[in-house]
């Protein structure tokens, strides 16, 4: 249930509190790893990575299901300001532990240090505040479907693992060098950004548990664990944009009423920006190199967002990049002082447009893109002097590989692959296409086409994404779609109304339409795939997770006879229950979200709840759920099961204790994928044959 977010320049970490996370609350936890860990584990993990290369898969006819269940070993790399070190998230293969690891960029075999985090916790974001010190936003894995939610805790460590400190969070009285004086730190803290060039400080926004109607911003010395106030506004849930002067210039976000608001700091205090200034949407990103203006994402009416440069008050606005169908997606930035040099749309195959093709970074990006034809090159980070650039190469068939280039000698160093056991040559093409919905709205569909199979009359799986509001499917590698395609099934994903990537109007068109217009968009996508002869009309199933699980039930209800089976994974099946159970309703902003997107009329909620309409489901059903799910509580699955029992409808059942919103344990994921494959083969037959 994420919102559209502006792309921040490298090194400028923009974290907005997730209003739909469980109030930022966490379970009891401890800051562990006070001493640098032994490097034995790192060597073991890297050895495991070598063993997981796809050599074993080549001998088999199918890519092993285990390859689609494994967690990436290393993720989210961040380059130090001097370009000498890399900080990454490290996952314990097959386990539930995560570590923050630091490597020298010229020696990725053995980390300099490793910080083990408590079970299920992860470094949700990593910020180098100097060449030797890092700050971490702690997060918690909530399941395989959602991103890690931020716990509101901020910790710091030296690159060698020494001088670890607890800077903000619920355990301020237990840990940290300032524990004795931090009794008022009862709330959530988030890294917003940092001064540039890096000087050991960062900017931290906080939200009090008791006073949720106020947002506060501090300049924090990450070494001394001291802070001073640089901004405060009497509106909850705000993110801040800090100017070159180290002061808060903008506060923006969704307030407790789920209204998107933007405030500008003026001499007399915070002033709410007018509708004319904000337009359909407005998100400040960063100040321009001359410090006289800002970059922002903006649209005048509510359509796709564009990238602009403007004065802070909105004057002299110049559109730098736009796309008629799509919002601007990725933004590529130069080294410090940052300026955007290229963009790619948020939908379709990411076609890069250069704002100034003569900039050295633009020339470098173009040259690298030519070296990796068919892939997407994205600049992640750069050293402050621009001498080294960290970049990712990925595609619809490749989860991604990270490289470092020395811009003085143009030497490229391969760092690591996200999932080295995935062989892109054995994965399927993902093809973004457009079609017209039944009311004439143009929508995006993404087809994942089984490799080597005929492209007509294929058995097909409709795979609706979760959310539904502010989330989208895109061209990039999709593990679930690739698993299904590897088994010979065509996969259809539809960016229905409510999805991100097309602007505010498109997103808001999904409000109060969960069971109606959104479902019709999905059904229209299936009918389009049949009309275009991609899909065999007699062999179509629907499978989805979270809101996708809801859609798996609702599409069969809204379009009887179109589907032959349905799979609900961690789904929502009773809309009224969202007001009674689950973490969304625990905060005022979460309740406002529910009021806005599903409404409060009991009759209407029942009319759009699958568990109240189970008698209309005339296909075999598979229900899969984690018993410790907080987002879509286990009670949702039990309600759907009870409704199917009462209606005497056939179904299969798989639940797992200890699992949250989507299975996280690899063994459970393997069992689920095998069960899913067997269910599909039973109800729509085996997948198409091809080169797999």
Tab-separated table of C-alpha atoms in Angstrom, residues 166-568:
chain	number	residue	atom	x	y	z
A	166	UNK	CA	21.715	3.774	19.430
A	167	UNK	CA	20.639	7.215	18.218
A	168	UNK	CA	16.847	7.072	18.381
A	169	UNK	CA	14.022	4.662	19.097
A	170	UNK	CA	11.985	2.788	21.629
A	171	UNK	CA	15.033	1.420	23.450
A	172	UNK	CA	16.643	4.832	24.001
A	173	UNK	CA	16.635	4.282	27.779
A	174	UNK	CA	18.380	0.915	27.479
A	175	UNK	CA	21.002	1.504	24.828
A	176	UNK	CA	23.106	4.262	23.413
A	177	UNK	CA	25.736	6.616	24.724
A	178	UNK	CA	23.043	9.161	25.670
A	179	UNK	CA	20.568	6.735	27.238
A	180	UNK	CA	20.489	8.626	30.528
A	181	UNK	CA	19.231	11.807	28.862
A	182	UNK	CA	16.923	10.395	26.195
A	183	UNK	CA	13.819	9.692	28.228
A	184	UNK	CA	11.688	11.741	25.830
A	185	UNK	CA	12.677	9.682	22.785
A	186	UNK	CA	9.343	7.923	22.806
A	187	UNK	CA	8.547	7.800	19.144
A	188	UNK	CA	9.803	6.958	15.689
A	189	UNK	CA	12.890	8.380	14.020
A	190	UNK	CA	13.781	8.303	10.331
A	191	UNK	CA	16.832	9.361	8.342
A	192	UNK	CA	15.742	12.081	5.927
A	193	UNK	CA	18.966	13.144	4.218
A	194	UNK	CA	22.447	14.410	5.059
A	195	UNK	CA	24.569	17.526	4.573
A	196	UNK	CA	26.744	17.535	1.480
A	197	UNK	CA	29.586	17.093	1.294
A	198	UNK	CA	29.374	14.525	4.114
A	199	UNK	CA	30.515	15.849	7.496
A	200	UNK	CA	29.451	13.165	9.974
A	201	UNK	CA	25.973	14.628	10.445
A	202	UNK	CA	22.552	13.658	9.094
A	203	UNK	CA	19.007	15.000	9.234
A	204	UNK	CA	16.505	12.978	11.234
A	205	UNK	CA	12.742	13.423	11.355
A	206	UNK	CA	10.854	12.165	14.386
A	207	UNK	CA	7.270	11.459	15.310
A	208	UNK	CA	6.223	11.190	18.963
A	209	UNK	CA	3.999	8.336	20.093
A	210	UNK	CA	2.046	10.676	22.346
A	211	UNK	CA	1.947	13.715	20.061
A	212	UNK	CA	1.248	12.276	16.630
A	213	UNK	CA	0.158	15.696	15.381
A	214	UNK	CA	3.699	17.090	15.280
A	215	UNK	CA	6.661	16.335	13.007
A	216	UNK	CA	10.169	17.342	14.081
A	217	UNK	CA	13.509	17.571	12.274
A	218	UNK	CA	16.978	17.433	13.843
A	219	UNK	CA	20.547	17.873	12.683
A	220	UNK	CA	22.313	14.907	14.312
A	221	UNK	CA	26.035	14.408	14.903
A	222	UNK	CA	26.279	10.651	14.327
A	223	UNK	CA	29.614	10.374	16.093
A	224	UNK	CA	28.804	12.283	19.282
A	225	UNK	CA	25.115	11.334	19.321
A	226	UNK	CA	24.098	14.967	19.793
A	227	UNK	CA	21.349	16.804	17.955
A	228	UNK	CA	19.800	20.194	17.532
A	229	UNK	CA	16.365	21.173	16.327
A	230	UNK	CA	16.157	22.627	12.808
A	231	UNK	CA	12.472	22.218	12.005
A	232	UNK	CA	9.099	21.483	13.564
A	233	UNK	CA	5.551	21.603	12.254
A	234	UNK	CA	2.224	20.901	13.916
A	235	UNK	CA	1.233	18.289	11.345
A	236	UNK	CA	1.907	14.597	11.747
A	237	UNK	CA	3.527	12.245	9.266
A	238	UNK	CA	5.601	14.825	7.402
A	239	UNK	CA	8.841	14.325	5.530
A	240	UNK	CA	11.227	17.261	5.130
A	241	UNK	CA	13.393	18.699	2.379
A	242	UNK	CA	16.466	20.394	3.817
A	243	UNK	CA	18.091	23.234	1.915
A	244	UNK	CA	21.770	23.887	1.305
A	245	UNK	CA	21.694	26.128	4.386
A	246	UNK	CA	20.930	23.161	6.637
A	247	UNK	CA	17.401	24.331	7.396
A	248	UNK	CA	14.040	22.730	6.678
A	249	UNK	CA	12.527	24.338	3.580
A	250	UNK	CA	9.585	22.016	2.864
A	251	UNK	CA	7.417	19.613	4.843
A	252	UNK	CA	5.234	17.260	2.850
A	253	UNK	CA	3.277	14.029	3.106
A	254	UNK	CA	-0.110	12.633	4.030
A	255	UNK	CA	-1.570	13.918	7.265
A	256	UNK	CA	-3.762	11.978	9.675
A	257	UNK	CA	-6.753	12.561	7.411
A	258	UNK	CA	-4.892	10.941	4.504
A	259	UNK	CA	-4.743	14.283	2.711
A	260	UNK	CA	-1.532	15.055	0.824
A	261	UNK	CA	-0.220	18.438	1.973
A	262	UNK	CA	2.890	20.531	1.331
A	263	UNK	CA	4.180	23.329	3.568
A	264	UNK	CA	6.913	25.847	2.826
A	265	UNK	CA	9.080	27.450	5.497
A	266	UNK	CA	8.824	31.224	5.318
A	267	UNK	CA	9.987	34.088	7.531
A	268	UNK	CA	6.736	33.967	9.501
A	269	UNK	CA	6.798	30.185	9.840
A	270	UNK	CA	5.272	27.299	7.945
A	271	UNK	CA	2.833	28.253	5.196
A	272	UNK	CA	0.605	25.708	3.512
A	273	UNK	CA	1.148	25.818	-0.230
A	274	UNK	CA	-1.872	26.831	-2.275
A	275	UNK	CA	-3.604	24.525	-4.781
A	276	UNK	CA	-2.120	26.647	-7.560
A	277	UNK	CA	1.396	25.999	-6.202
A	278	UNK	CA	0.865	22.298	-5.569
A	279	UNK	CA	-1.205	21.542	-8.666
A	280	UNK	CA	-2.316	17.922	-8.918
A	281	UNK	CA	0.741	16.850	-6.972
A	282	UNK	CA	4.057	18.350	-5.916
A	283	UNK	CA	7.015	16.630	-4.265
A	284	UNK	CA	10.225	18.581	-3.633
A	285	UNK	CA	13.340	16.492	-4.246
A	286	UNK	CA	16.553	18.512	-3.929
A	287	UNK	CA	17.980	21.975	-4.396
A	288	UNK	CA	19.692	22.937	-7.643
A	289	UNK	CA	23.503	23.206	-7.846
A	290	UNK	CA	23.333	27.027	-7.710
A	291	UNK	CA	21.169	26.714	-4.563
A	292	UNK	CA	18.713	29.202	-6.056
A	293	UNK	CA	15.969	26.704	-6.871
A	294	UNK	CA	14.781	23.152	-6.400
A	295	UNK	CA	14.028	20.044	-8.393
A	296	UNK	CA	10.574	18.578	-7.896
A	297	UNK	CA	8.058	16.133	-9.281
A	298	UNK	CA	4.902	17.981	-10.266
A	299	UNK	CA	1.792	17.915	-12.343
A	300	UNK	CA	-0.613	20.748	-12.878
A	301	UNK	CA	-3.828	18.751	-12.936
A	302	UNK	CA	-3.594	15.194	-11.686
A	303	UNK	CA	-2.117	13.396	-14.636
A	304	UNK	CA	1.349	11.860	-14.900
A	305	UNK	CA	4.013	13.670	-12.882
A	306	UNK	CA	6.866	15.476	-14.615
A	307	UNK	CA	10.317	16.504	-13.446
A	308	UNK	CA	10.700	20.260	-13.028
A	309	UNK	CA	13.208	22.853	-11.897
A	310	UNK	CA	11.712	25.919	-10.255
A	311	UNK	CA	12.043	28.617	-7.654
A	312	UNK	CA	10.963	27.484	-4.214
A	313	UNK	CA	7.734	29.477	-4.449
A	314	UNK	CA	6.856	27.853	-7.771
A	315	UNK	CA	7.974	30.666	-10.055
A	316	UNK	CA	10.122	30.079	-13.133
A	317	UNK	CA	9.003	26.471	-13.347
A	318	UNK	CA	10.656	24.596	-16.202
A	319	UNK	CA	9.688	21.073	-17.254
A	320	UNK	CA	12.823	18.966	-17.610
A	321	UNK	CA	11.247	15.601	-18.463
A	322	UNK	CA	7.749	14.282	-19.115
A	323	UNK	CA	5.856	11.402	-20.705
A	324	UNK	CA	2.291	11.581	-21.953
A	325	UNK	CA	1.169	8.188	-20.610
A	326	UNK	CA	3.437	7.687	-17.618
A	327	UNK	CA	4.842	9.565	-14.672
A	328	UNK	CA	8.585	10.044	-14.537
A	329	UNK	CA	10.111	7.026	-12.811
A	330	UNK	CA	13.852	6.689	-12.234
A	331	UNK	CA	15.950	9.840	-12.256
A	332	UNK	CA	19.673	9.570	-12.931
A	333	UNK	CA	21.863	12.055	-11.030
A	334	UNK	CA	25.369	13.364	-11.468
A	335	UNK	CA	27.886	13.247	-8.664
A	336	UNK	CA	27.859	16.094	-6.144
A	337	UNK	CA	26.684	18.804	-6.686
A	338	UNK	CA	23.718	16.796	-7.865
A	339	UNK	CA	21.746	17.533	-10.967
A	340	UNK	CA	19.531	15.171	-12.973
A	341	UNK	CA	20.940	14.113	-16.322
A	342	UNK	CA	18.450	11.433	-17.442
A	343	UNK	CA	15.046	9.963	-16.662
A	344	UNK	CA	12.999	6.886	-17.514
A	345	UNK	CA	9.204	6.539	-17.456
A	346	UNK	CA	7.527	4.659	-14.613
A	347	UNK	CA	5.759	2.299	-17.037
A	348	UNK	CA	6.786	0.222	-20.026
A	349	UNK	CA	10.330	-0.803	-20.875
A	350	UNK	CA	12.540	1.861	-19.229
A	351	UNK	CA	13.693	3.969	-22.162
A	352	UNK	CA	16.233	6.513	-20.948
A	353	UNK	CA	15.935	10.149	-22.060
A	354	UNK	CA	18.958	12.393	-21.528
A	355	UNK	CA	18.303	15.932	-20.333
A	356	UNK	CA	21.736	17.113	-21.433
A	357	UNK	CA	23.513	14.401	-23.432
A	358	UNK	CA	26.757	16.381	-23.314
A	359	UNK	CA	27.192	16.098	-19.563
A	360	UNK	CA	30.076	13.722	-18.721
A	361	UNK	CA	27.796	11.530	-16.584
A	362	UNK	CA	25.271	11.323	-19.416
A	363	UNK	CA	28.008	10.237	-21.829
A	364	UNK	CA	29.197	7.656	-19.304
A	365	UNK	CA	25.684	6.309	-18.807
A	366	UNK	CA	25.100	6.050	-22.551
A	367	UNK	CA	28.421	4.240	-23.063
A	368	UNK	CA	27.631	1.737	-20.304
A	369	UNK	CA	24.140	1.171	-21.683
A	370	UNK	CA	25.670	0.264	-25.052
A	371	UNK	CA	27.865	-2.297	-23.272
A	372	UNK	CA	24.759	-3.973	-21.803
A	373	UNK	CA	22.234	-4.084	-24.672
A	374	UNK	CA	18.734	-5.058	-23.595
A	375	UNK	CA	19.494	-4.268	-19.955
A	376	UNK	CA	18.744	-1.207	-17.880
A	377	UNK	CA	21.685	0.661	-16.377
A	378	UNK	CA	20.865	2.611	-13.220
A	379	UNK	CA	23.352	4.770	-11.304
A	380	UNK	CA	22.931	3.981	-7.606
A	381	UNK	CA	25.629	6.045	-5.955
A	382	UNK	CA	28.860	7.865	-6.617
A	383	UNK	CA	31.820	9.081	-4.654
A	384	UNK	CA	31.619	12.762	-3.846
A	385	UNK	CA	34.370	13.617	-6.311
A	386	UNK	CA	32.646	11.630	-9.059
A	387	UNK	CA	35.698	9.401	-9.480
A	388	UNK	CA	33.754	6.214	-8.815
A	389	UNK	CA	30.186	5.350	-9.734
A	390	UNK	CA	28.181	2.426	-8.358
A	391	UNK	CA	25.656	1.171	-10.894
A	392	UNK	CA	23.204	-1.686	-11.352
A	393	UNK	CA	22.518	-3.614	-14.541
A	394	UNK	CA	19.181	-5.432	-14.603
A	395	UNK	CA	16.381	-6.486	-16.924
A	396	UNK	CA	13.100	-8.333	-17.073
A	397	UNK	CA	15.111	-11.569	-16.971
A	398	UNK	CA	17.925	-10.523	-14.628
A	399	UNK	CA	17.354	-9.574	-10.962
A	400	UNK	CA	20.427	-7.352	-11.143
A	401	UNK	CA	24.210	-7.181	-10.900
A	402	UNK	CA	26.179	-4.345	-9.309
A	403	UNK	CA	29.337	-2.814	-10.730
A	404	UNK	CA	31.768	-0.022	-9.892
A	405	UNK	CA	33.434	2.099	-12.549
A	406	UNK	CA	36.486	4.277	-12.105
A	407	UNK	CA	35.654	7.366	-14.170
A	408	UNK	CA	39.305	8.365	-14.482
A	409	UNK	CA	40.527	5.099	-16.035
A	410	UNK	CA	37.139	3.666	-17.112
A	411	UNK	CA	37.884	0.405	-15.352
A	412	UNK	CA	34.724	-1.556	-14.495
A	413	UNK	CA	34.725	-3.843	-11.463
A	414	UNK	CA	31.962	-6.417	-10.984
A	415	UNK	CA	30.891	-6.436	-7.329
A	416	UNK	CA	28.110	-8.996	-6.940
A	417	UNK	CA	24.908	-10.373	-8.442
A	418	UNK	CA	21.672	-10.140	-6.491
A	419	UNK	CA	20.719	-13.750	-7.238
A	420	UNK	CA	23.654	-15.502	-8.958
A	421	UNK	CA	21.692	-18.756	-9.251
A	422	UNK	CA	19.229	-17.137	-11.663
A	423	UNK	CA	20.364	-17.609	-15.270
A	424	UNK	CA	18.831	-14.779	-17.355
A	425	UNK	CA	19.127	-16.937	-20.474
A	426	UNK	CA	16.564	-19.329	-18.993
A	427	UNK	CA	14.109	-16.666	-17.879
A	428	UNK	CA	11.091	-15.367	-19.791
A	429	UNK	CA	10.491	-12.116	-21.644
A	430	UNK	CA	8.261	-9.578	-19.912
A	431	UNK	CA	6.402	-7.531	-22.507
A	432	UNK	CA	4.559	-4.320	-21.529
A	433	UNK	CA	1.564	-3.621	-23.774
A	434	UNK	CA	-1.459	-1.322	-23.771
A	435	UNK	CA	-5.128	-2.203	-24.123
A	436	UNK	CA	-8.456	-0.424	-23.792
A	437	UNK	CA	-10.698	-1.194	-20.828
A	438	UNK	CA	-14.422	-1.620	-21.375
A	439	UNK	CA	-15.042	2.072	-20.643
A	440	UNK	CA	-12.289	3.232	-23.033
A	441	UNK	CA	-9.529	3.865	-20.471
A	442	UNK	CA	-6.080	2.925	-21.774
A	443	UNK	CA	-4.332	0.534	-19.400
A	444	UNK	CA	-0.966	-1.173	-19.238
A	445	UNK	CA	-0.671	-4.951	-19.267
A	446	UNK	CA	2.555	-6.886	-18.761
A	447	UNK	CA	2.801	-10.341	-20.308
A	448	UNK	CA	5.450	-12.795	-19.157
A	449	UNK	CA	5.773	-15.235	-22.052
A	450	UNK	CA	7.139	-18.755	-21.413
A	451	UNK	CA	10.536	-19.097	-23.030
A	452	UNK	CA	10.481	-21.086	-26.249
A	453	UNK	CA	6.726	-21.632	-26.230
A	454	UNK	CA	4.269	-20.618	-28.892
A	455	UNK	CA	2.888	-17.154	-28.245
A	456	UNK	CA	-0.693	-18.106	-28.981
A	457	UNK	CA	-3.397	-20.039	-27.164
A	458	UNK	CA	-1.352	-20.436	-23.984
A	459	UNK	CA	-2.632	-21.486	-20.561
A	460	UNK	CA	-2.659	-18.227	-18.614
A	461	UNK	CA	-2.479	-17.000	-15.035
A	462	UNK	CA	-3.896	-13.582	-14.174
A	463	UNK	CA	-1.571	-12.229	-11.454
A	464	UNK	CA	-3.027	-9.062	-9.846
A	465	UNK	CA	-0.620	-6.978	-7.792
A	466	UNK	CA	-1.173	-6.060	-4.158
A	467	UNK	CA	-1.815	-2.669	-2.649
A	468	UNK	CA	-3.997	-1.807	-4.417
A	469	UNK	CA	-3.439	1.946	-4.104
A	470	UNK	CA	-0.095	3.384	-5.174
A	471	UNK	CA	1.499	0.063	-6.199
A	472	UNK	CA	2.288	-1.161	-9.707
A	473	UNK	CA	3.775	-4.003	-11.701
A	474	UNK	CA	6.661	-3.065	-13.967
A	475	UNK	CA	8.995	-4.491	-16.578
A	476	UNK	CA	11.713	-5.513	-14.125
A	477	UNK	CA	12.379	-9.075	-12.987
A	478	UNK	CA	9.402	-10.558	-11.143
A	479	UNK	CA	10.100	-13.749	-9.203
A	480	UNK	CA	6.500	-14.994	-9.059
A	481	UNK	CA	5.816	-14.323	-12.726
A	482	UNK	CA	9.081	-15.980	-13.739
A	483	UNK	CA	8.287	-19.082	-11.690
A	484	UNK	CA	4.927	-19.467	-13.408
A	485	UNK	CA	6.429	-18.812	-16.838
A	486	UNK	CA	9.146	-21.395	-16.148
A	487	UNK	CA	6.312	-23.904	-15.728
A	488	UNK	CA	4.905	-22.975	-19.120
A	489	UNK	CA	2.167	-20.530	-18.128
A	490	UNK	CA	1.578	-17.162	-19.726
A	491	UNK	CA	1.320	-14.553	-16.968
A	492	UNK	CA	-0.853	-11.442	-17.264
A	493	UNK	CA	-0.381	-8.482	-14.906
A	494	UNK	CA	-2.605	-5.418	-15.229
A	495	UNK	CA	-1.904	-1.966	-13.821
A	496	UNK	CA	-5.513	-1.283	-12.998
A	497	UNK	CA	-6.938	1.991	-11.751
A	498	UNK	CA	-5.482	2.763	-8.346
A	499	UNK	CA	-1.973	1.732	-9.416
A	500	UNK	CA	0.978	4.087	-9.244
A	501	UNK	CA	2.975	5.303	-12.222
A	502	UNK	CA	0.233	7.346	-13.915
A	503	UNK	CA	-0.408	10.248	-11.535
A	504	UNK	CA	-2.913	11.198	-8.849
A	505	UNK	CA	-6.096	11.032	-10.932
A	506	UNK	CA	-5.349	7.497	-12.066
A	507	UNK	CA	-4.495	6.428	-8.544
A	508	UNK	CA	-7.578	8.037	-7.009
A	509	UNK	CA	-9.761	6.388	-9.660
A	510	UNK	CA	-9.307	3.225	-7.587
A	511	UNK	CA	-10.740	4.759	-4.408
A	512	UNK	CA	-13.980	3.032	-3.313
A	513	UNK	CA	-13.705	0.772	-6.372
A	514	UNK	CA	-11.896	-2.235	-4.895
A	515	UNK	CA	-14.581	-4.736	-5.785
A	516	UNK	CA	-15.979	-3.031	-8.865
A	517	UNK	CA	-13.938	-0.962	-11.358
A	518	UNK	CA	-10.588	-2.436	-10.318
A	519	UNK	CA	-11.934	-5.948	-10.826
A	520	UNK	CA	-13.433	-4.950	-14.160
A	521	UNK	CA	-10.035	-3.644	-15.299
A	522	UNK	CA	-8.540	-7.041	-14.479
A	523	UNK	CA	-11.350	-8.876	-16.240
A	524	UNK	CA	-11.014	-6.580	-19.267
A	525	UNK	CA	-7.322	-7.465	-19.381
A	526	UNK	CA	-8.145	-11.170	-19.522
A	527	UNK	CA	-10.697	-10.625	-22.283
A	528	UNK	CA	-8.117	-8.604	-24.219
A	529	UNK	CA	-5.539	-11.414	-23.895
A	530	UNK	CA	-8.129	-13.876	-25.207
A	531	UNK	CA	-9.128	-11.604	-28.101
A	532	UNK	CA	-5.471	-11.160	-29.050
A	533	UNK	CA	-5.147	-14.975	-28.980
A	534	UNK	CA	-2.424	-14.939	-26.356
A	535	UNK	CA	-4.551	-16.974	-23.940
A	536	UNK	CA	-6.506	-20.205	-24.251
A	537	UNK	CA	-9.968	-19.211	-22.939
A	538	UNK	CA	-10.478	-22.685	-21.499
A	539	UNK	CA	-7.294	-22.641	-19.408
A	540	UNK	CA	-7.174	-19.488	-17.320
A	541	UNK	CA	-6.586	-19.241	-13.555
A	542	UNK	CA	-6.198	-16.243	-11.255
A	543	UNK	CA	-3.633	-16.084	-8.444
A	544	UNK	CA	-2.590	-13.153	-6.297
A	545	UNK	CA	-1.189	-12.106	-2.935
A	546	UNK	CA	-2.547	-9.554	-0.441
A	547	UNK	CA	-5.011	-7.399	-2.418
A	548	UNK	CA	-4.195	-9.773	-5.268
A	549	UNK	CA	-5.661	-12.565	-3.129
A	550	UNK	CA	-8.805	-10.489	-2.719
A	551	UNK	CA	-8.911	-10.016	-6.496
A	552	UNK	CA	-8.427	-13.747	-7.054
A	553	UNK	CA	-11.771	-14.317	-5.347
A	554	UNK	CA	-13.568	-11.226	-6.636
A	555	UNK	CA	-12.749	-11.688	-10.320
A	556	UNK	CA	-14.275	-15.163	-10.266
A	557	UNK	CA	-17.385	-13.652	-8.652
A	558	UNK	CA	-17.628	-10.748	-11.116
A	559	UNK	CA	-16.908	-12.831	-14.219
A	560	UNK	CA	-18.431	-16.311	-13.791
A	561	UNK	CA	-17.135	-18.800	-16.330
A	562	UNK	CA	-13.995	-16.822	-17.230
A	563	UNK	CA	-11.661	-18.612	-14.805
A	564	UNK	CA	-11.125	-22.284	-14.050
A	565	UNK	CA	-9.496	-21.837	-10.616
A	566	UNK	CA	-8.421	-19.209	-8.086
A	567	UNK	CA	-5.555	-18.934	-5.593
A	568	UNK	CA	-5.664	-16.476	-2.709
